[in-house]
Amino acid sequence: MKKIRLRLCMLFAILLTTSQLIAQIAVTGTVTDSDFGDPLPGVNVVVTGTTQGTVTDIDGKFNINVPNEESELTFTYVGMQSQTKTVGEQRIMDITLSTGELLQEVVVTGFIPDRNERQVTYASQTVEVEKLLSQPNKNALEALRGKIAGVKINTGSGSVGASTRIVVRGESSLTGNNNALIVVDGVPIDNSTSQGGQGGASSGYADYGNRFNDINPNDIESITRLSGPAATALYGSRGSSGVVVITTKSGKGVDDKKTMSYGINSRYSREQAYVLLQRQDQFGQGFEGTSFDSGENWSWGPAVDGVSRPWTSPVDSDGDGDLEFLSRPYSAVENQIQNFFQTGQTFENSLFLSGATDGFTYYGSYSNLSQEGVLENTTYNRNTFNFKGSAQLSKKLSTNFGFNYAGTILNTAQEGYRPFEGQNAYANAIQAPITIPYNEVRDYTSPFHDLAGWYGSYSSNPYFILNEYLNEGKFNNFLANLGLKYNLTDDLNITANVGFNQVNRTIETATPIHTPPEQLVWVNNLGLTTRNTRNGSLGEYSKQLGKNTNYNVTTMANYRKELDSGLNFGVSVGYDLFDRRSESVTGEAVEGLVVPGWFNLRNSQQAPRSDQFVDKYRLYGVLGNVSIGWKNQIFLEYSARNDWSSTLPKDDNSFFYNGVGLSIVVSDMLGLQDNNFLNYLKLRGGIGTTGKDAQTYQIEGGFIGSPTIQTLNQGLSLTTPILGQSAFTVSNFIGNPNLRPELTNLFEVGADVGLFRDRITLQYTYYVSNHNDQIITVGLPASTGFTSTTSNIGEMTNKGHEIQLNLKPIQGLVNDLKWDIDLMYTKNTNEVINISEDQDEIVIGGPYTNGSISLVAKEGLPFGTYKSRTPKIDEATGKMIVSANGFPELTEEDEYFGAYQPDFTASAASNLSYKGIGINVLFDFRQGGQFLSITKDQTEFNGTALTTIAGDRQPFIIDGLKDDGEGNLIPNDVEVTAEQLYAVSGVSYGGSSLLIDASFVKLRELGLSYNVPSKLLKKTPISRASINLYGSNLKFWLPEENTYADPEINGSDLAGNAVGVETTQTPPSKSYGVRIGLTF
Amino acid sequence: MKKILIYIVLISSFGFLSSCEDSISDLNKNPNISLTANPQQVLTAAMAYTNYIVDAQYNRRSFMWAQYLTWGPGVAVGEIERNILNGADYDNVWSRSYANALADLEFVRNSEATAHSGIAQILKAYLFQALVDHFGDVPFNESLAGELTGNFAPAYDDDEAIYEALIPMIDDGLDKLSAADNEVGAEDLIFSGDLNSWIKFGNSLKLRILMRQSLVNPDVAGAVQEIISNGNLIESSEDIVGIPAVDVAGNQNPMFAIMESGVGNFYIASSTTFDHLTSLNDPRIDAFYLPAENTGAHKAILQGSIDDEPFTNSVADYSQMGPVPYAAGAEVILMSDWEVWFLRAEAAERFGTADDAATAYANAITANFDYLGVEGAADYISSRDFANQANKVDEIGEQKWISMNGLQESEGWIESRRFNHINESILVDSKISVLPSGVFPSIWFYSADELAKNPNSPNQRTEVTDKVFWDN
């Protein structure tokens, strides 16, 4: 699309040049690219305020005649920042264009023809490749952090290939999916997350990531965020949670000239776990402050004394009949948790080929990314092939097409906070007493650290878990798209686009057969006792094969007409079809495995069990858009859409919604284009509605059959056949045949401002969205015979401000010196207005831990508010009320405590460059919100948290008041110990004591780059060369109370809404690397 | 050129064709569930739920309050041993009962298959009685109708009124069974389609329901006498209402399966029962309890006293549940022949029925010995000298409580409440009970989940000593 536009501009310019009759001054010059100093062919050079112009040739040279010395020349090139210069006395003008803000750039809008920035009536933000890939990142969503306003990005884990969740402008749905829709080259892709393992936040699950991860970041040209009416008018109800539009690179070249370039990009980086957990270093293994116990996971034992003591279970390691063991000083191990991790590394190599010839453009790439995680035996390997082309088939017909394949294999580790079932390496790691040296237990086959010798009576050797358990995911991701455009007349065209995305997955999960023998444990005075409490397994294995297919067809007719009076208007009408199919088949071994080490369904003790799942969905819509513009200064736009969805009741499956937008370029109306202070001011606003359909299969219930008719508790389930008989049970779900579409009302206003000749540009938007009649799964009392139904209830609002500020403080002061500062600020206020007549709250996650803390949507509070019991406070004195046993007395009812929602987020990026040398820095900032830290719960339980050494573990009296038995409050005088309070963490001080301030400042990126000047490369086949040293996540500044975990890594259920729940996930990594890019 | 245009048109029309309205509504038929089911398969599911509810929930949560077992080493002592209840612990039994077993039975009851419908009525009555016996007032008349009536907040009915309604429910089931014109087969996990056994179960269940009220409602005498006279009750081991188990995943004894998962079986013999059996010289002691694995000798402890035992002790140092009740293949008993004989002995004693109390009493004990595979029933019975017992009802209750150990623990706890003699002279205070001395828990708390979702629920109970209507 851009290419065609470029060609039109050029033709236009050439025509104008040839029609030029009179010219007083001849100016020549060369236009080069600031990054590489390369000549830029095809740059438009226009005498400002006239229609006179030319384009640069293949060597970037131009010559043009201007009327006088006061004339200004404007240089524009797609993808680069325009420049205007006064001719003055110069006759040779050498101009350097740089990439940058795209204030006049076309805006990607999806199905409707792209339009320029002035015409756009809503806020949208595009991140171009240069900023997105200022330095390499795990995936493109991670790379978006701090670079785009109005989004909230969360990661599921610091392990390889983990999922990333992106929410645009706050959660809009109480129980539905709040992840933004991801569109790649016009195709809404399957971005589902995949999990394996037992599947729970507590018992263990592996995060295999979302499919966005399969995109090679090097193939991305730009990422645009759309939200509000703009997004839904284009993408239908699927876009109601916001849309992230990704445009991949296409072939570049100058029309009518053959060009071709190819190149390689390689990088290598090393990753170190960024351990945020801090532990006490004064009290070692054992309990009650006096009792040593070498099998304990507790650090409630005696104070460390540095005296050598045995720390492994006595075993006969050499078969001589005597018992051996290892001893070490009873003292805290330095860098204990840091040493649990290994240094990870990432290699990435990619090749690309790009070019154009005779109206045909092409871009092809291959990339391989190979990563070793910071956890042992975790790996991620991704190969991508990408081809994209466009062709001008005739004067009237053009086509573009793309094909993309990504193959990913990852071996990851299970997450989850319950360590004692033995699935979760990091959860086991943080159970170690402070006296256990991780750098010595790596060899889990050593007689001192294997199943027999392992010190822990309750925990497992995490290296055994990492190396012997299997959590493997394989994904094959195919994406293809084909578009045709036919120009019926100069004003009217028809476009048709077909997109197809299929993801095949194989997920294997296995637990090895292991039976730990009875253990000998050292107790006080080096006595020995036996214990038989370690976790074993009969062996488990499951394999899932799945396939998700998305299919999308859009056909549009577009009419554009410019009238002489300065009016122009456009009409687009068309339809859109989206179809999604998912299916999977799972098999699992039953009652253990027979042959050790053979993970196969054929190795099941009893007949293996299988299950399948199918999901089908289709939506089609008819859409239209009318826009009227006047003198490129005022634009009024109306769009409307009607959708038909398969998920709504047959007679009521159609819904209509529409929106209107207005933009006024005030600066142009007032003739301020040349004003030195305010050179650009655009005001924009829009209002609209959006409908949203239901999840699939909400209309009717039925009967559940083979294999699992009901999960029970403690991991048991009722499966059929039962005693050889097949069984069906009445589904617990009551379908609702009266569902209506959800209704969202949206409103936004904003302004785009350019000051000091665009040295300062500002975009500001205020928005309000109201989400009503939400389709919610409603829990029913079991006495109805059912446990859930679905209903149109609930209302929620989001209100927010988004500010983006770009500064170029020294632009034009020093030749070739550029300083570019981007500041961003986002504030979103979310409120649940209403649930239903019968209910004022629904639980969206939990309850978690012994503290029974839940996440709720409650009327009047933000979505995802935490609720739990909490210590009772005497209002008169502000002191805690204490019960007879000296413990805090908890409120009878749950109370409510904030949410994960931040007060605001902000970022600051700086890019400084001089003659090819660049320095980039990115800081990311989040203020407010809380997260639930189960790391705190676990480390308080085991006596390693810093909170557990308050008062040196001497018995103490909680400063509170107690009932004297006659209803009077008197000062508390009952002694308690920290162990009594914390070893049942989350209970003594209520679940609310596990909430941690989620604020942070992060030094997200710091990099140094060098682009080799083309002069130096003249004698080589290389046309461009660059080298880049970079560091990511180098430093976090966290609130003092956060000695536990990264506030951005949480949520064990990424497709769901239970974010803000940190469940001892693998921590993030610091990364240091080097990248080399060569273009030939 | 024209070809390409045709392609555009084709692509467009494909979109239109595939989006015609009928086809998209068809897409919303859930392929993962069946929209129809036969009563046969649904009955099987209902029985499997009943199996789980009775054993993994009722029996497993009652054996400590009946003081057959007490909390052992390995895991911090549970609140239940302190007689502190938490409503959330009763979510599972509540929803498995209402939303699964009873909902399935209600579907079967409404089906055309009269025999299945009759069976469903009897099992429904069984499960509702259990709900009342544990919870008191529960939803009954308005329950199970969520889909039919849209009533999402069923009212709670008076426990006594529910009891009254159960007799006609069973009678309706019995009528259907007598008039059945269809066959029941192996889908009946309990009797494999032997309808006469179901009739015996129905009659016996009526006897249980009536006898449970005997202390608060002497008017049941007539009905009890009539049931005994009419006969056709559970009389022998063939009539035992039991759901078999086999050592195959999902088909194991539910209590065994649940206690073997996770931290394992850490319950040990309570000295309340153990010492009582010893004092009676009861030979069943070795069937009820295994000797300690580490010593080969029996070792029980005082109820609720595990914290006083050495920290380093393991379960292998104590007596645990015996091999007959605690096995992967142990059947779950809904109603036994000895239970019915005990009911008949009590009925004869209280109301003077066609039975001889002493014979019924002896039959009951013999049946229990036989089931456990223990010799010496006759000697034991004569050692009890029933004829000369001062309080024959108390003796019946005491022997009934003994015989429920490991097999019908829930019935053991329920009857210990009714036969106050057990509470007063046999049961002891749990060492860590929060209740005053000599006071025992007599009710379960309501499911927290139900209370949160049903606005017509009463407030959560605050006293674990509240009583069901029949508990005088």
GROMACS .gro file of N, CA, C and O in nm, chain B residues 312-390:
model
  316
 1392THR      N    1   0.925  -3.704   6.638
 1392THR     CA    2   0.988  -3.784   6.533
 1392THR      C    3   0.910  -3.912   6.503
 1392THR      O    4   0.949  -3.987   6.414
 1393ASN      N    5   0.803  -3.940   6.575
 1393ASN     CA    6   0.726  -4.062   6.545
 1393ASN      C    7   0.659  -4.053   6.410
 1393ASN      O    8   0.626  -3.945   6.362
 1394SER      N    9   0.641  -4.170   6.349
 1394SER     CA   10   0.570  -4.173   6.221
 1394SER      C   11   0.446  -4.259   6.236
 1394SER      O   12   0.427  -4.325   6.339
 1395VAL      N   13   0.361  -4.261   6.136
 1395VAL     CA   14   0.239  -4.342   6.144
 1395VAL      C   15   0.271  -4.489   6.165
 1395VAL      O   16   0.190  -4.563   6.221
 1396ALA      N   17   0.391  -4.529   6.121
 1396ALA     CA   18   0.427  -4.670   6.135
 1396ALA      C   19   0.443  -4.712   6.281
 1396ALA      O   20   0.458  -4.829   6.311
 1397ASP      N   21   0.440  -4.614   6.370
 1397ASP     CA   22   0.450  -4.646   6.512
 1397ASP      C   23   0.313  -4.668   6.577
 1397ASP      O   24   0.304  -4.690   6.698
 1398TYR      N   25   0.206  -4.661   6.497
 1398TYR     CA   26   0.070  -4.670   6.554
 1398TYR      C   27  -0.019  -4.767   6.475
 1398TYR      O   28   0.011  -4.804   6.362
 1399SER      N   29  -0.129  -4.802   6.538
 1399SER     CA   30  -0.231  -4.884   6.471
 1399SER      C   31  -0.312  -4.798   6.376
 1399SER      O   32  -0.352  -4.686   6.412
 1400GLN      N   33  -0.334  -4.851   6.257
 1400GLN     CA   34  -0.417  -4.778   6.161
 1400GLN      C   35  -0.538  -4.863   6.121
 1400GLN      O   36  -0.554  -4.976   6.167
 1401MET      N   37  -0.619  -4.807   6.032
 1401MET     CA   38  -0.742  -4.872   5.991
 1401MET      C   39  -0.715  -5.013   5.937
 1401MET      O   40  -0.615  -5.035   5.870
 1402GLY      N   41  -0.806  -5.105   5.965
 1402GLY     CA   42  -0.786  -5.245   5.930
 1402GLY      C   43  -0.801  -5.276   5.783
 1402GLY      O   44  -0.844  -5.191   5.704
 1403PRO      N   45  -0.764  -5.397   5.746
 1403PRO     CA   46  -0.756  -5.434   5.605
 1403PRO      C   47  -0.891  -5.452   5.536
 1403PRO      O   48  -0.899  -5.437   5.415
 1404VAL      N   49  -0.996  -5.484   5.611
 1404VAL     CA   50  -1.125  -5.501   5.542
 1404VAL      C   51  -1.181  -5.367   5.497
 1404VAL      O   52  -1.211  -5.348   5.380
 1405PRO      N   53  -1.188  -5.270   5.588
 1405PRO     CA   54  -1.242  -5.142   5.542
 1405PRO      C   55  -1.144  -5.063   5.457
 1405PRO      O   56  -1.186  -4.993   5.366
 1406TYR      N   57  -1.013  -5.073   5.486
 1406TYR     CA   58  -0.918  -4.985   5.417
 1406TYR      C   59  -0.844  -5.063   5.310
 1406TYR      O   60  -0.737  -5.121   5.334
 1407ALA      N   61  -0.903  -5.068   5.191
 1407ALA     CA   62  -0.842  -5.140   5.080
 1407ALA      C   63  -0.893  -5.080   4.951
 1407ALA      O   64  -1.003  -5.026   4.946
 1408ALA      N   65  -0.810  -5.088   4.848
 1408ALA     CA   66  -0.849  -5.033   4.718
 1408ALA      C   67  -0.978  -5.096   4.669
 1408ALA      O   68  -1.060  -5.032   4.604
 1409GLY      N   69  -0.999  -5.224   4.705
 1409GLY     CA   70  -1.115  -5.295   4.654
 1409GLY      C   71  -1.230  -5.304   4.755
 1409GLY      O   72  -1.324  -5.382   4.734
 1410ALA      N   73  -1.224  -5.226   4.861
 1410ALA     CA   74  -1.330  -5.233   4.963
 1410ALA      C   75  -1.458  -5.169   4.911
 1410ALA      O   76  -1.456  -5.057   4.861
 1411GLU      N   77  -1.568  -5.242   4.921
 1411GLU     CA   78  -1.694  -5.184   4.872
 1411GLU      C   79  -1.743  -5.076   4.968
 1411GLU      O   80  -1.710  -5.076   5.087
 1412VAL      N   81  -1.823  -4.985   4.914
 1412VAL     CA   82  -1.882  -4.881   4.996
 1412VAL      C   83  -2.024  -4.926   5.030
 1412VAL      O   84  -2.102  -4.961   4.942
 1413ILE      N   85  -2.054  -4.927   5.160
 1413ILE     CA   86  -2.184  -4.978   5.205
 1413ILE      C   87  -2.280  -4.862   5.229
 1413ILE      O   88  -2.249  -4.771   5.307
 1414LEU      N   89  -2.393  -4.863   5.159
 1414LEU     CA   90  -2.494  -4.761   5.184
 1414LEU      C   91  -2.585  -4.807   5.297
 1414LEU      O   92  -2.631  -4.728   5.378
 1415MET      N   93  -2.612  -4.937   5.298
 1415MET     CA   94  -2.695  -4.992   5.406
 1415MET      C   95  -2.661  -5.140   5.418
 1415MET      O   96  -2.649  -5.210   5.318
 1416SER      N   97  -2.644  -5.186   5.544
 1416SER     CA   98  -2.599  -5.324   5.565
 1416SER      C   99  -2.708  -5.406   5.633
 1416SER      O  100  -2.801  -5.351   5.692
 1417ASP      N  101  -2.692  -5.538   5.625
 1417ASP     CA  102  -2.789  -5.624   5.693
 1417ASP      C  103  -2.780  -5.606   5.844
 1417ASP      O  104  -2.881  -5.605   5.914
 1418TRP      N  105  -2.657  -5.587   5.899
 1418TRP     CA  106  -2.649  -5.569   6.045
 1418TRP      C  107  -2.714  -5.437   6.089
 1418TRP      O  108  -2.776  -5.432   6.193
 1419GLU      N  109  -2.704  -5.335   6.001
 1419GLU     CA  110  -2.769  -5.208   6.037
 1419GLU      C  111  -2.919  -5.231   6.051
 1419GLU      O  112  -2.983  -5.185   6.147
 1420VAL      N  113  -2.975  -5.303   5.953
 1420VAL     CA  114  -3.120  -5.325   5.955
 1420VAL      C  115  -3.159  -5.411   6.074
 1420VAL      O  116  -3.258  -5.385   6.144
 1421TRP      N  117  -3.077  -5.514   6.105
 1421TRP     CA  118  -3.109  -5.597   6.222
 1421TRP      C  119  -3.102  -5.515   6.351
 1421TRP      O  120  -3.181  -5.532   6.442
 1422PHE      N  121  -3.005  -5.424   6.358
 1422PHE     CA  122  -2.998  -5.337   6.477
 1422PHE      C  123  -3.123  -5.248   6.486
 1422PHE      O  124  -3.177  -5.225   6.593
 1423LEU      N  125  -3.166  -5.197   6.368
 1423LEU     CA  126  -3.288  -5.116   6.367
 1423LEU      C  127  -3.407  -5.199   6.415
 1423LEU      O  128  -3.492  -5.152   6.492
 1424ARG      N  129  -3.412  -5.325   6.371
 1424ARG     CA  130  -3.524  -5.411   6.409
 1424ARG      C  131  -3.519  -5.444   6.558
 1424ARG      O  132  -3.622  -5.450   6.625
 1425ALA      N  133  -3.396  -5.467   6.608
 1425ALA     CA  134  -3.383  -5.495   6.751
 1425ALA      C  135  -3.432  -5.376   6.833
 1425ALA      O  136  -3.508  -5.391   6.930
 1426GLU      N  137  -3.392  -5.256   6.787
 1426GLU     CA  138  -3.432  -5.136   6.859
 1426GLU      C  139  -3.583  -5.116   6.850
 1426GLU      O  140  -3.649  -5.081   6.949
 1427ALA      N  141  -3.638  -5.141   6.729
 1427ALA     CA  142  -3.782  -5.123   6.709
 1427ALA      C  143  -3.860  -5.219   6.798
 1427ALA      O  144  -3.960  -5.184   6.860
 1428ALA      N  145  -3.813  -5.344   6.805
 1428ALA     CA  146  -3.881  -5.443   6.889
 1428ALA      C  147  -3.877  -5.399   7.035
 1428ALA      O  148  -3.976  -5.409   7.107
 1429GLU      N  149  -3.764  -5.345   7.075
 1429GLU     CA  150  -3.745  -5.304   7.213
 1429GLU      C  151  -3.833  -5.183   7.246
 1429GLU      O  152  -3.895  -5.175   7.350
 1430ARG      N  153  -3.835  -5.088   7.153
 1430ARG     CA  154  -3.909  -4.964   7.181
 1430ARG      C  155  -4.059  -4.979   7.159
 1430ARG      O  156  -4.138  -4.926   7.235
 1431PHE      N  157  -4.094  -5.044   7.046
 1431PHE     CA  158  -4.235  -5.038   7.004
 1431PHE      C  159  -4.306  -5.172   7.010
 1431PHE      O  160  -4.425  -5.179   6.986
 1432GLY      N  161  -4.231  -5.278   7.036
 1432GLY     CA  162  -4.294  -5.409   7.038
 1432GLY      C  163  -4.342  -5.450   6.901
 1432GLY      O  164  -4.458  -5.431   6.864
 1433THR      N  165  -4.255  -5.499   6.819
 1433THR     CA  166  -4.291  -5.538   6.683
 1433THR      C  167  -4.301  -5.689   6.676
 1433THR      O  168  -4.287  -5.759   6.777
 1434ALA      N  169  -4.320  -5.740   6.556
 1434ALA     CA  170  -4.329  -5.884   6.534
 1434ALA      C  171  -4.196  -5.953   6.560
 1434ALA      O  172  -4.189  -6.075   6.569
 1435ASP      N  173  -4.087  -5.874   6.572
 1435ASP     CA  174  -3.955  -5.934   6.594
 1435ASP      C  175  -3.929  -5.960   6.742
 1435ASP      O  176  -3.986  -5.895   6.829
 1436ASP      N  177  -3.833  -6.051   6.764
 1436ASP     CA  178  -3.778  -6.067   6.897
 1436ASP      C  179  -3.649  -5.987   6.903
 1436ASP      O  180  -3.559  -6.007   6.821
 1437ALA      N  181  -3.640  -5.898   7.000
 1437ALA     CA  182  -3.527  -5.806   7.006
 1437ALA      C  183  -3.394  -5.880   7.017
 1437ALA      O  184  -3.298  -5.847   6.948
 1438ALA      N  185  -3.390  -5.981   7.102
 1438ALA     CA  186  -3.264  -6.053   7.124
 1438ALA      C  187  -3.218  -6.122   6.997
 1438ALA      O  188  -3.099  -6.123   6.964
 1439THR      N  189  -3.311  -6.180   6.924
 1439THR     CA  190  -3.275  -6.248   6.799
 1439THR      C  191  -3.221  -6.148   6.699
 1439THR      O  192  -3.118  -6.171   6.634
 1440ALA      N  193  -3.292  -6.037   6.686
 1440ALA     CA  194  -3.249  -5.936   6.590
 1440ALA      C  195  -3.111  -5.884   6.628
 1440ALA      O  196  -3.023  -5.868   6.543
 1441TYR      N  197  -3.090  -5.863   6.758
 1441TYR     CA  198  -2.960  -5.815   6.809
 1441TYR      C  199  -2.850  -5.914   6.775
 1441TYR      O  200  -2.743  -5.878   6.726
 1442ALA      N  201  -2.878  -6.043   6.798
 1442ALA     CA  202  -2.778  -6.146   6.768
 1442ALA      C  203  -2.753  -6.155   6.618
 1442ALA      O  204  -2.639  -6.170   6.573
 1443ASN      N  205  -2.861  -6.145   6.539
 1443ASN     CA  206  -2.844  -6.148   6.392
 1443ASN      C  207  -2.753  -6.035   6.346
 1443ASN      O  208  -2.670  -6.052   6.257
 1444ALA      N  209  -2.773  -5.920   6.408
 1444ALA     CA  210  -2.695  -5.803   6.368
 1444ALA      C  211  -2.546  -5.825   6.393
 1444ALA      O  212  -2.462  -5.807   6.305
 1445ILE      N  213  -2.516  -5.868   6.515
 1445ILE     CA  214  -2.374  -5.887   6.549
 1445ILE      C  215  -2.313  -5.997   6.463
 1445ILE      O  216  -2.203  -5.983   6.411
 1446THR      N  217  -2.388  -6.105   6.444
 1446THR     CA  218  -2.337  -6.215   6.362
 1446THR      C  219  -2.307  -6.166   6.221
 1446THR      O  220  -2.204  -6.200   6.162
 1447ALA      N  221  -2.400  -6.089   6.166
 1447ALA     CA  222  -2.381  -6.039   6.029
 1447ALA      C  223  -2.254  -5.956   6.020
 1447ALA      O  224  -2.178  -5.966   5.923
 1448ASN      N  225  -2.230  -5.874   6.121
 1448ASN     CA  226  -2.110  -5.790   6.119
 1448ASN      C  227  -1.984  -5.874   6.131
 1448ASN      O  228  -1.886  -5.852   6.058
 1449PHE      N  229  -1.984  -5.974   6.222
 1449PHE     CA  230  -1.869  -6.065   6.233
 1449PHE      C  231  -1.843  -6.132   6.099
 1449PHE      O  232  -1.729  -6.142   6.054
 1450ASP      N  233  -1.952  -6.181   6.040
 1450ASP     CA  234  -1.936  -6.253   5.914
 1450ASP      C  235  -1.874  -6.163   5.808
 1450ASP      O  236  -1.785  -6.203   5.733
 1451TYR      N  237  -1.924  -6.038   5.802
 1451TYR     CA  238  -1.875  -5.948   5.698
 1451TYR      C  239  -1.725  -5.922   5.717
 1451TYR      O  240  -1.649  -5.917   5.622
 1452LEU      N  241  -1.686  -5.911   5.844
 1452LEU     CA  242  -1.546  -5.882   5.873
 1452LEU      C  243  -1.459  -6.007   5.867
 1452LEU      O  244  -1.337  -6.000   5.876
 1453GLY      N  245  -1.526  -6.124   5.857
 1453GLY     CA  246  -1.451  -6.250   5.853
 1453GLY      C  247  -1.391  -6.285   5.988
 1453GLY      O  248  -1.284  -6.344   5.997
 1454VAL      N  249  -1.461  -6.247   6.096
 1454VAL     CA  250  -1.412  -6.274   6.230
 1454VAL      C  251  -1.493  -6.389   6.290
 1454VAL      O  252  -1.615  -6.392   6.279
 1455GLU      N  253  -1.423  -6.483   6.352
 1455GLU     CA  254  -1.489  -6.597   6.417
 1455GLU      C  255  -1.533  -6.557   6.558
 1455GLU      O  256  -1.486  -6.458   6.613
 1456GLY      N  257  -1.623  -6.640   6.614
 1456GLY     CA  258  -1.653  -6.625   6.756
 1456GLY      C  259  -1.770  -6.536   6.788
 1456GLY      O  260  -1.781  -6.484   6.898
 1457ALA      N  261  -1.859  -6.516   6.690
 1457ALA     CA  262  -1.974  -6.429   6.713
 1457ALA      C  263  -2.060  -6.481   6.827
 1457ALA      O  264  -2.103  -6.405   6.915
 1458ALA      N  265  -2.084  -6.612   6.825
 1458ALA     CA  266  -2.177  -6.669   6.923
 1458ALA      C  267  -2.127  -6.647   7.065
 1458ALA      O  268  -2.201  -6.603   7.154
 1459ASP      N  269  -1.995  -6.677   7.086
 1459ASP     CA  270  -1.938  -6.658   7.220
 1459ASP      C  271  -1.949  -6.513   7.263
 1459ASP      O  272  -1.981  -6.482   7.378
 1460TYR      N  273  -1.920  -6.427   7.168
 1460TYR     CA  274  -1.922  -6.284   7.199
 1460TYR      C  275  -2.062  -6.241   7.238
 1460TYR      O  276  -2.083  -6.169   7.337
 1461ILE      N  277  -2.161  -6.289   7.159
 1461ILE     CA  278  -2.299  -6.250   7.188
 1461ILE      C  279  -2.340  -6.299   7.326
 1461ILE      O  280  -2.399  -6.225   7.406
 1462SER      N  281  -2.301  -6.422   7.355
 1462SER     CA  282  -2.343  -6.472   7.487
 1462SER      C  283  -2.272  -6.396   7.599
 1462SER      O  284  -2.327  -6.373   7.705
 1463SER      N  285  -2.148  -6.354   7.570
 1463SER     CA  286  -2.077  -6.277   7.673
 1463SER      C  287  -2.145  -6.143   7.702
 1463SER      O  288  -2.130  -6.085   7.809
 1464ARG      N  289  -2.221  -6.094   7.604
 1464ARG     CA  290  -2.291  -5.967   7.625
 1464ARG      C  291  -2.418  -5.985   7.708
 1464ARG      O  292  -2.470  -5.888   7.763
 1465ASP      N  293  -2.469  -6.105   7.710
 1465ASP     CA  294  -2.585  -6.137   7.794
 1465ASP      C  295  -2.697  -6.033   7.778
 1465ASP      O  296  -2.738  -5.966   7.871
 1466PHE      N  297  -2.744  -6.023   7.654
 1466PHE     CA  298  -2.842  -5.920   7.618
 1466PHE      C  299  -2.965  -5.922   7.710
 1466PHE      O  300  -3.015  -5.818   7.752
 1467ALA      N  301  -3.009  -6.044   7.737
 1467ALA     CA  302  -3.133  -6.058   7.812
 1467ALA      C  303  -3.124  -5.987   7.947
 1467ALA      O  304  -3.225  -5.937   7.997
 1468ASN      N  305  -3.004  -5.981   8.002
 1468ASN     CA  306  -2.991  -5.922   8.135
 1468ASN      C  307  -2.934  -5.782   8.134
 1468ASN      O  308  -2.896  -5.728   8.238
 1469GLN      N  309  -2.923  -5.725   8.017
 1469GLN     CA  310  -2.874  -5.586   8.012
 1469GLN      C  311  -2.978  -5.494   8.074
 1469GLN      O  312  -3.097  -5.505   8.047
 1470ALA      N  313  -2.928  -5.400   8.153
 1470ALA     CA  314  -3.019  -5.308   8.219
 1470ALA      C  315  -3.089  -5.219   8.118
 1470ALA      O  316  -3.209  -5.195   8.126
   0.00000   0.00000   0.00000
